[in-house]
Tab-separated table of C-alpha atoms and ligand atoms in Angstrom:
chain	number	residue	atom	x	y	z
A	1	UNK	CA	12.575	28.323	-18.596
A	2	UNK	CA	10.115	25.913	-17.148
A	3	UNK	CA	11.133	23.495	-14.366
A	4	UNK	CA	11.039	19.730	-15.400
A	5	UNK	CA	8.130	17.808	-14.604
A	6	UNK	CA	8.626	15.692	-11.397
A	7	UNK	CA	7.930	12.069	-11.386
A	8	UNK	CA	5.181	10.722	-9.094
A	9	UNK	CA	4.114	7.101	-8.474
A	10	UNK	CA	1.235	5.097	-7.859
A	11	UNK	CA	1.153	1.717	-6.273
A	12	UNK	CA	-1.657	-0.781	-5.524
A	13	UNK	CA	-1.696	-3.092	-2.348
A	14	UNK	CA	-3.552	-6.269	-3.517
A	15	UNK	CA	-4.871	-6.908	-0.068
A	16	UNK	CA	-7.380	-9.776	-0.314
A	17	UNK	CA	-10.664	-9.988	1.727
A	18	UNK	CA	-9.020	-12.569	4.071
A	19	UNK	CA	-6.277	-10.130	4.873
A	20	UNK	CA	-8.658	-7.807	6.245
A	21	UNK	CA	-10.794	-10.353	8.191
A	22	UNK	CA	-7.347	-11.574	9.610
A	23	UNK	CA	-6.213	-8.121	10.747
A	24	UNK	CA	-9.685	-7.675	12.274
A	25	UNK	CA	-9.483	-10.827	14.099
A	26	UNK	CA	-12.483	-12.585	12.211
A	27	UNK	CA	-11.738	-16.334	12.112
A	28	UNK	CA	-13.361	-16.705	9.057
A	29	UNK	CA	-10.171	-15.444	7.386
A	30	UNK	CA	-8.859	-19.015	7.543
A	31	UNK	CA	-11.205	-20.001	4.705
A	32	UNK	CA	-9.167	-17.307	2.873
A	33	UNK	CA	-12.152	-15.836	0.964
A	34	UNK	CA	-11.077	-13.898	-1.928
A	35	UNK	CA	-12.387	-10.986	-4.425
A	36	UNK	CA	-9.244	-11.136	-6.763
A	37	UNK	CA	-11.421	-12.073	-9.633
A	38	UNK	CA	-13.495	-8.780	-9.227
A	39	UNK	CA	-10.770	-6.428	-8.351
A	40	UNK	CA	-8.195	-7.285	-10.959
A	41	UNK	CA	-10.272	-6.400	-14.144
A	42	UNK	CA	-11.321	-3.071	-12.442
A	43	UNK	CA	-7.771	-2.232	-11.471
A	44	UNK	CA	-6.310	-2.924	-14.910
A	45	UNK	CA	-9.127	-1.089	-16.602
A	46	UNK	CA	-8.350	2.008	-14.092
A	47	UNK	CA	-4.830	2.327	-14.936
A	48	UNK	CA	-4.957	0.879	-18.555
A	49	UNK	CA	-7.514	3.481	-19.620
A	50	UNK	CA	-4.899	6.107	-18.467
A	51	UNK	CA	-1.957	4.649	-19.852
A	52	UNK	CA	-0.426	4.259	-16.264
A	53	UNK	CA	2.054	1.557	-15.382
A	54	UNK	CA	1.700	1.109	-11.805
A	55	UNK	CA	3.353	-1.318	-8.974
A	56	UNK	CA	1.043	-3.836	-7.625
A	57	UNK	CA	2.169	-5.234	-4.413
A	58	UNK	CA	0.926	-8.993	-4.051
A	59	UNK	CA	0.822	-11.219	-1.074
A	60	UNK	CA	2.594	-14.495	-1.530
A	61	UNK	CA	-0.136	-16.696	0.127
A	62	UNK	CA	-2.539	-15.400	-2.644
A	63	UNK	CA	0.059	-15.907	-5.526
A	64	UNK	CA	0.128	-19.701	-5.016
A	65	UNK	CA	-3.611	-20.193	-5.497
A	66	UNK	CA	-5.296	-20.244	-8.695
A	67	UNK	CA	-7.093	-17.032	-8.574
A	68	UNK	CA	-3.807	-15.315	-7.396
A	69	UNK	CA	-1.541	-16.770	-10.073
A	70	UNK	CA	-4.195	-15.625	-12.514
A	71	UNK	CA	-3.951	-12.239	-11.058
A	72	UNK	CA	-0.204	-11.963	-11.209
A	73	UNK	CA	-0.124	-13.164	-14.785
A	74	UNK	CA	-2.707	-10.521	-15.710
A	75	UNK	CA	-0.919	-7.614	-13.959
A	76	UNK	CA	2.507	-8.378	-15.415
A	77	UNK	CA	0.729	-8.770	-19.052
A	78	UNK	CA	-0.854	-5.463	-18.608
A	79	UNK	CA	2.621	-4.037	-17.859
A	80	UNK	CA	2.657	-3.302	-14.285
A	81	UNK	CA	5.471	-4.115	-11.821
A	82	UNK	CA	4.792	-6.854	-9.184
A	83	UNK	CA	6.096	-6.218	-5.910
A	84	UNK	CA	6.388	-8.306	-2.736
A	85	UNK	CA	3.707	-7.638	-0.121
A	86	UNK	CA	4.819	-10.485	2.201
A	87	UNK	CA	3.637	-13.957	2.399
A	88	UNK	CA	1.078	-14.185	5.157
A	89	UNK	CA	0.216	-10.386	5.295
A	90	UNK	CA	0.681	-10.108	8.810
A	91	UNK	CA	0.961	-6.429	10.049
A	92	UNK	CA	3.189	-7.543	13.081
A	93	UNK	CA	6.519	-8.162	11.237
A	94	UNK	CA	8.394	-6.302	14.036
A	95	UNK	CA	7.802	-9.763	16.269
A	96	UNK	CA	9.621	-11.859	13.544
A	97	UNK	CA	13.187	-13.066	13.707
A	98	UNK	CA	15.765	-12.411	10.885
A	99	UNK	CA	15.086	-16.196	9.701
A	100	UNK	CA	11.303	-15.773	9.822
A	101	UNK	CA	11.548	-12.482	7.689
A	102	UNK	CA	13.868	-14.277	5.271
A	103	UNK	CA	11.519	-17.091	4.883
A	104	UNK	CA	8.562	-14.528	4.424
A	105	UNK	CA	10.392	-12.850	1.698
A	106	UNK	CA	11.760	-15.867	-0.093
A	107	UNK	CA	8.465	-17.695	-0.207
A	108	UNK	CA	6.711	-14.634	-1.878
A	109	UNK	CA	9.621	-14.374	-4.310
A	110	UNK	CA	9.258	-17.981	-5.190
A	111	UNK	CA	5.358	-17.840	-5.516
A	112	UNK	CA	5.468	-14.400	-7.571
A	113	UNK	CA	8.024	-16.057	-10.182
A	114	UNK	CA	6.082	-19.509	-10.311
A	115	UNK	CA	3.119	-17.255	-11.358
A	116	UNK	CA	4.885	-15.668	-14.097
A	117	UNK	CA	6.330	-12.381	-12.712
A	118	UNK	CA	9.983	-11.411	-12.652
A	119	UNK	CA	11.616	-11.678	-9.249
A	120	UNK	CA	10.465	-8.638	-7.226
A	121	UNK	CA	12.895	-5.610	-6.528
A	122	UNK	CA	10.471	-3.694	-4.346
A	123	UNK	CA	8.764	-4.673	-1.101
A	124	UNK	CA	5.935	-3.010	1.079
A	125	UNK	CA	5.183	-4.402	4.518
A	126	UNK	CA	1.548	-4.854	5.699
A	127	UNK	CA	0.414	-2.108	8.159
A	128	UNK	CA	3.203	0.085	7.457
A	129	UNK	CA	5.664	-1.751	9.859
A	130	UNK	CA	9.188	-1.704	9.076
A	131	UNK	CA	11.480	-3.116	11.729
A	132	UNK	CA	15.227	-2.694	11.308
A	133	UNK	CA	15.735	-6.480	10.761
A	134	UNK	CA	13.635	-6.204	7.855
A	135	UNK	CA	15.741	-3.542	6.170
A	136	UNK	CA	18.664	-5.743	6.688
A	137	UNK	CA	16.943	-8.737	4.944
A	138	UNK	CA	15.696	-6.506	2.060
A	139	UNK	CA	19.246	-5.318	1.473
A	140	UNK	CA	20.688	-8.647	1.716
A	141	UNK	CA	18.256	-10.004	-0.838
A	142	UNK	CA	18.997	-7.577	-3.377
A	143	UNK	CA	15.873	-5.408	-3.184
A	144	UNK	CA	16.287	-2.047	-4.721
A	145	UNK	CA	13.525	-0.093	-2.822
A	146	UNK	CA	10.972	-0.443	0.026
A	147	UNK	CA	7.644	1.487	0.123
A	148	UNK	CA	6.464	0.809	3.742
A	149	UNK	CA	6.697	3.909	5.673
A	150	UNK	CA	4.010	6.368	6.225
A	151	UNK	CA	5.350	9.642	7.778
A	152	UNK	CA	2.172	10.656	9.768
A	153	UNK	CA	1.466	11.235	13.458
A	154	UNK	CA	-1.972	10.084	13.394
A	155	UNK	CA	-1.263	6.398	13.284
A	156	UNK	CA	-2.728	5.784	16.790
A	157	UNK	CA	-5.904	7.434	15.910
A	158	UNK	CA	-6.082	5.489	12.699
A	159	UNK	CA	-5.549	2.232	14.650
A	160	UNK	CA	-8.331	3.064	17.155
A	161	UNK	CA	-10.657	4.035	14.400
A	162	UNK	CA	-10.139	0.928	12.322
A	163	UNK	CA	-10.317	-1.494	15.303
A	164	UNK	CA	-13.219	0.283	16.977
A	165	UNK	CA	-15.729	-2.555	16.566
A	166	UNK	CA	-13.191	-5.619	16.306
A	167	UNK	CA	-13.601	-8.285	18.844
A	168	UNK	CA	-9.793	-8.736	19.599
A	169	UNK	CA	-8.347	-10.552	22.553
A	170	UNK	CA	-5.694	-8.467	24.525
A	171	UNK	CA	-2.935	-10.540	22.853
A	172	UNK	CA	-4.271	-9.787	19.383
A	173	UNK	CA	-4.417	-6.107	20.208
A	174	UNK	CA	-0.782	-6.191	21.512
A	175	UNK	CA	0.360	-7.961	18.183
A	176	UNK	CA	-1.456	-5.228	16.233
A	177	UNK	CA	0.014	-2.341	18.422
A	178	UNK	CA	2.289	-1.000	15.706
A	179	UNK	CA	0.061	-1.022	12.728
A	180	UNK	CA	-0.307	2.288	11.016
A	181	UNK	CA	2.698	3.474	13.428
A	182	UNK	CA	3.093	5.768	16.263
A	183	UNK	CA	3.381	9.268	17.001
A	184	UNK	CA	7.169	9.103	16.209
A	185	UNK	CA	6.398	8.260	12.549
A	186	UNK	CA	5.214	11.757	11.957
A	187	UNK	CA	9.005	12.619	12.240
A	188	UNK	CA	10.225	10.094	9.509
A	189	UNK	CA	11.271	11.694	6.268
A	190	UNK	CA	8.582	12.562	3.611
A	191	UNK	CA	11.140	12.542	0.946
A	192	UNK	CA	12.786	9.279	-0.525
A	193	UNK	CA	15.929	8.422	1.260
A	194	UNK	CA	18.449	5.513	1.361
A	195	UNK	CA	18.669	2.525	3.934
A	196	UNK	CA	21.761	0.413	4.395
A	197	UNK	CA	21.531	-3.078	5.684
A	198	UNK	CA	23.966	-4.325	8.385
A	199	UNK	CA	24.783	-7.765	6.387
A	200	UNK	CA	25.740	-6.455	3.131
A	201	UNK	CA	23.863	-5.859	-0.182
A	202	UNK	CA	23.257	-2.681	-1.942
A	203	UNK	CA	21.495	0.343	-0.645
A	204	UNK	CA	17.692	0.201	-0.490
A	205	UNK	CA	15.766	3.343	-1.463
A	206	UNK	CA	12.831	4.186	0.783
A	207	UNK	CA	9.813	5.642	-1.089
A	208	UNK	CA	7.557	6.767	1.632
A	209	UNK	CA	3.771	6.818	1.002
A	210	UNK	CA	3.319	10.380	0.852
A	211	UNK	CA	1.534	12.493	3.289
A	212	UNK	CA	0.559	15.974	3.238
A	213	UNK	CA	3.726	18.083	3.394
A	214	UNK	CA	4.168	20.035	6.692
A	215	UNK	CA	0.821	18.610	7.984
A	216	UNK	CA	1.838	14.924	7.814
A	217	UNK	CA	-1.717	13.849	7.330
A	218	UNK	CA	-2.521	10.921	4.840
A	219	UNK	CA	-3.555	11.691	1.299
A	220	UNK	CA	-4.138	8.187	-0.250
A	221	UNK	CA	-7.047	7.225	-1.846
A	222	UNK	CA	-8.811	5.495	1.075
A	223	UNK	CA	-8.697	8.833	3.048
A	224	UNK	CA	-9.859	10.841	0.141
A	225	UNK	CA	-12.879	8.426	-0.249
A	226	UNK	CA	-13.563	8.490	3.394
A	227	UNK	CA	-13.625	12.339	3.246
A	228	UNK	CA	-15.678	12.118	0.098
A	229	UNK	CA	-18.533	10.512	2.133
A	230	UNK	CA	-18.650	13.449	4.357
A	231	UNK	CA	-18.222	16.092	1.665
A	232	UNK	CA	-17.350	15.587	-2.088
A	233	UNK	CA	-16.236	19.069	-2.419
A	234	UNK	CA	-14.000	18.895	0.779
A	235	UNK	CA	-12.427	15.764	-0.424
A	236	UNK	CA	-11.434	17.129	-3.801
A	237	UNK	CA	-10.285	20.377	-2.322
A	238	UNK	CA	-8.114	18.477	0.182
A	239	UNK	CA	-6.445	16.405	-2.600
A	240	UNK	CA	-6.004	19.408	-4.723
A	241	UNK	CA	-4.262	21.201	-1.826
A	242	UNK	CA	-2.067	18.238	-1.149
A	243	UNK	CA	-0.879	17.948	-4.620
A	244	UNK	CA	-0.241	21.763	-4.820
A	245	UNK	CA	1.823	21.587	-1.500
A	246	UNK	CA	3.738	18.876	-2.988
A	247	UNK	CA	4.511	20.905	-5.964
A	248	UNK	CA	5.439	23.775	-3.851
A	249	UNK	CA	8.213	21.712	-2.229
A	250	UNK	CA	9.157	19.943	-5.377
A	251	UNK	CA	8.098	16.420	-4.086
A	252	UNK	CA	6.791	13.874	-6.456
A	253	UNK	CA	4.033	12.235	-4.381
A	254	UNK	CA	3.787	8.259	-3.917
A	255	UNK	CA	0.086	7.676	-3.976
A	256	UNK	CA	-1.181	4.218	-2.609
A	257	UNK	CA	-4.405	2.526	-3.827
A	258	UNK	CA	-6.211	-0.451	-2.261
A	259	UNK	CA	-8.962	-2.960	-3.619
A	260	UNK	CA	-11.545	-1.279	-1.111
A	261	UNK	CA	-11.186	1.913	-3.224
A	262	UNK	CA	-12.719	0.244	-6.223
A	263	UNK	CA	-14.990	-2.376	-4.734
A	264	UNK	CA	-18.151	-2.176	-2.763
A	265	UNK	CA	-19.594	-4.468	-0.245
A	266	UNK	CA	-21.411	-6.630	-2.748
A	267	UNK	CA	-17.763	-7.964	-3.805
A	268	UNK	CA	-16.741	-8.163	-0.219
A	269	UNK	CA	-18.976	-10.000	1.951
A	270	UNK	CA	-18.029	-9.853	5.683
A	271	UNK	CA	-16.038	-6.590	5.296
A	272	UNK	CA	-19.226	-4.312	6.232
A	273	UNK	CA	-17.140	-3.208	9.138
A	274	UNK	CA	-14.724	-1.369	6.891
A	275	UNK	CA	-15.372	2.485	6.186
A	276	UNK	CA	-16.551	3.268	2.704
A	277	UNK	CA	-17.859	-0.234	1.835
A	278	UNK	CA	-21.349	1.131	1.480
A	279	UNK	CA	-20.390	3.492	-1.097
A	280	UNK	CA	-21.100	2.003	-4.801
A	281	UNK	CA	-18.164	1.033	-6.601
A	282	UNK	CA	-18.941	3.125	-9.713
A	283	UNK	CA	-18.854	6.144	-7.357
A	284	UNK	CA	-15.350	4.958	-5.827
A	285	UNK	CA	-14.008	4.344	-9.381
A	286	UNK	CA	-14.863	7.852	-10.570
A	287	UNK	CA	-13.153	9.442	-7.569
A	288	UNK	CA	-10.070	7.408	-7.801
A	289	UNK	CA	-9.934	8.009	-11.638
A	290	UNK	CA	-10.266	11.923	-10.836
A	291	UNK	CA	-7.288	11.447	-8.543
A	292	UNK	CA	-5.178	9.854	-11.111
A	293	UNK	CA	-6.154	12.267	-13.762
A	294	UNK	CA	-5.402	15.352	-11.457
A	295	UNK	CA	-1.917	13.822	-10.677
A	296	UNK	CA	-1.233	12.781	-14.358
A	297	UNK	CA	-1.886	16.515	-15.447
A	298	UNK	CA	0.988	17.515	-13.213
A	299	UNK	CA	3.475	14.861	-13.039
A	300	UNK	CA	5.058	11.834	-14.934
A	301	UNK	CA	3.009	8.970	-13.186
A	302	UNK	CA	4.791	5.647	-13.101
A	303	UNK	CA	5.181	2.797	-10.676
A	304	UNK	CA	7.440	2.845	-7.563
A	305	UNK	CA	10.102	0.642	-9.369
A	306	UNK	CA	10.374	3.220	-12.104
A	307	UNK	CA	10.174	6.088	-9.476
A	308	UNK	CA	13.184	4.435	-7.915
A	309	UNK	CA	14.964	3.982	-11.094
A	310	UNK	CA	14.508	7.810	-11.970
A	311	UNK	CA	15.629	8.881	-8.477
A	312	UNK	CA	18.638	6.770	-8.534
A	313	UNK	CA	19.890	6.507	-12.190
A	314	UNK	CA	20.555	10.368	-12.204
B	1	ZN	ZN1	-1.642	-4.953	2.738
């Protein structure tokens, strides 16, 4: 008897150009520069050509703009789930009050619904920061799942690497102090688990962004791309090994993609600081496509909302 195929999920964080500039402390973010018109067709083609229905986490402040609303409508029309990725994309939600978190969630829900998407049932925090108050708010607002945790111990290294060239004030550095998590995040569960809020509401399933089992090192597309710059063979061998490790422990991985995995510097002026922006977009799309094909040959690949449904409606 052969074992049933496991379910894996793929999600896409629709971080806009201004989100990166904002995190990096570049005041030009306030003009809200956007590359959504370039990334949406590429993303829809990437998934559509493979028959994959993913989940796209959208930022509320984008959904209220013309290009963002067009993006939400196109994503929903192509059959992908639209999730909540906060309103202002601030990776320091641990500094927010309960009321501020509620406002952030509610404003994004309104923006997504006004753009033609169903009310979101899933959330991902910017920068992998998930304070307990946010879990309470998600449960209370009827969210079925959260996908914000990244169980890795290398968060502090990622943070130092990401901000190595940034001109941040000490205050700005302090607010970004929990981006990518701390050493303790390496102890978080790698498998989906249930949260309960303190103020009522149903259980919220956590779908962690999968890291390499046991090693707890990231395996999502941006890391594979970074490795690919050093050695294409090594990058593919690493991803194959990670997938094999997931299969060995019967874990259906949740793989995360970003616009920077598809676009190069020509579509993102001002983002030259970001690793891999010099890699031509055709090369990026070929590698990410290979990753998806590799997954789809071994798992049923769905979005995070469907992943939640399959794990909870047993
Ligand atoms: Zn984001």
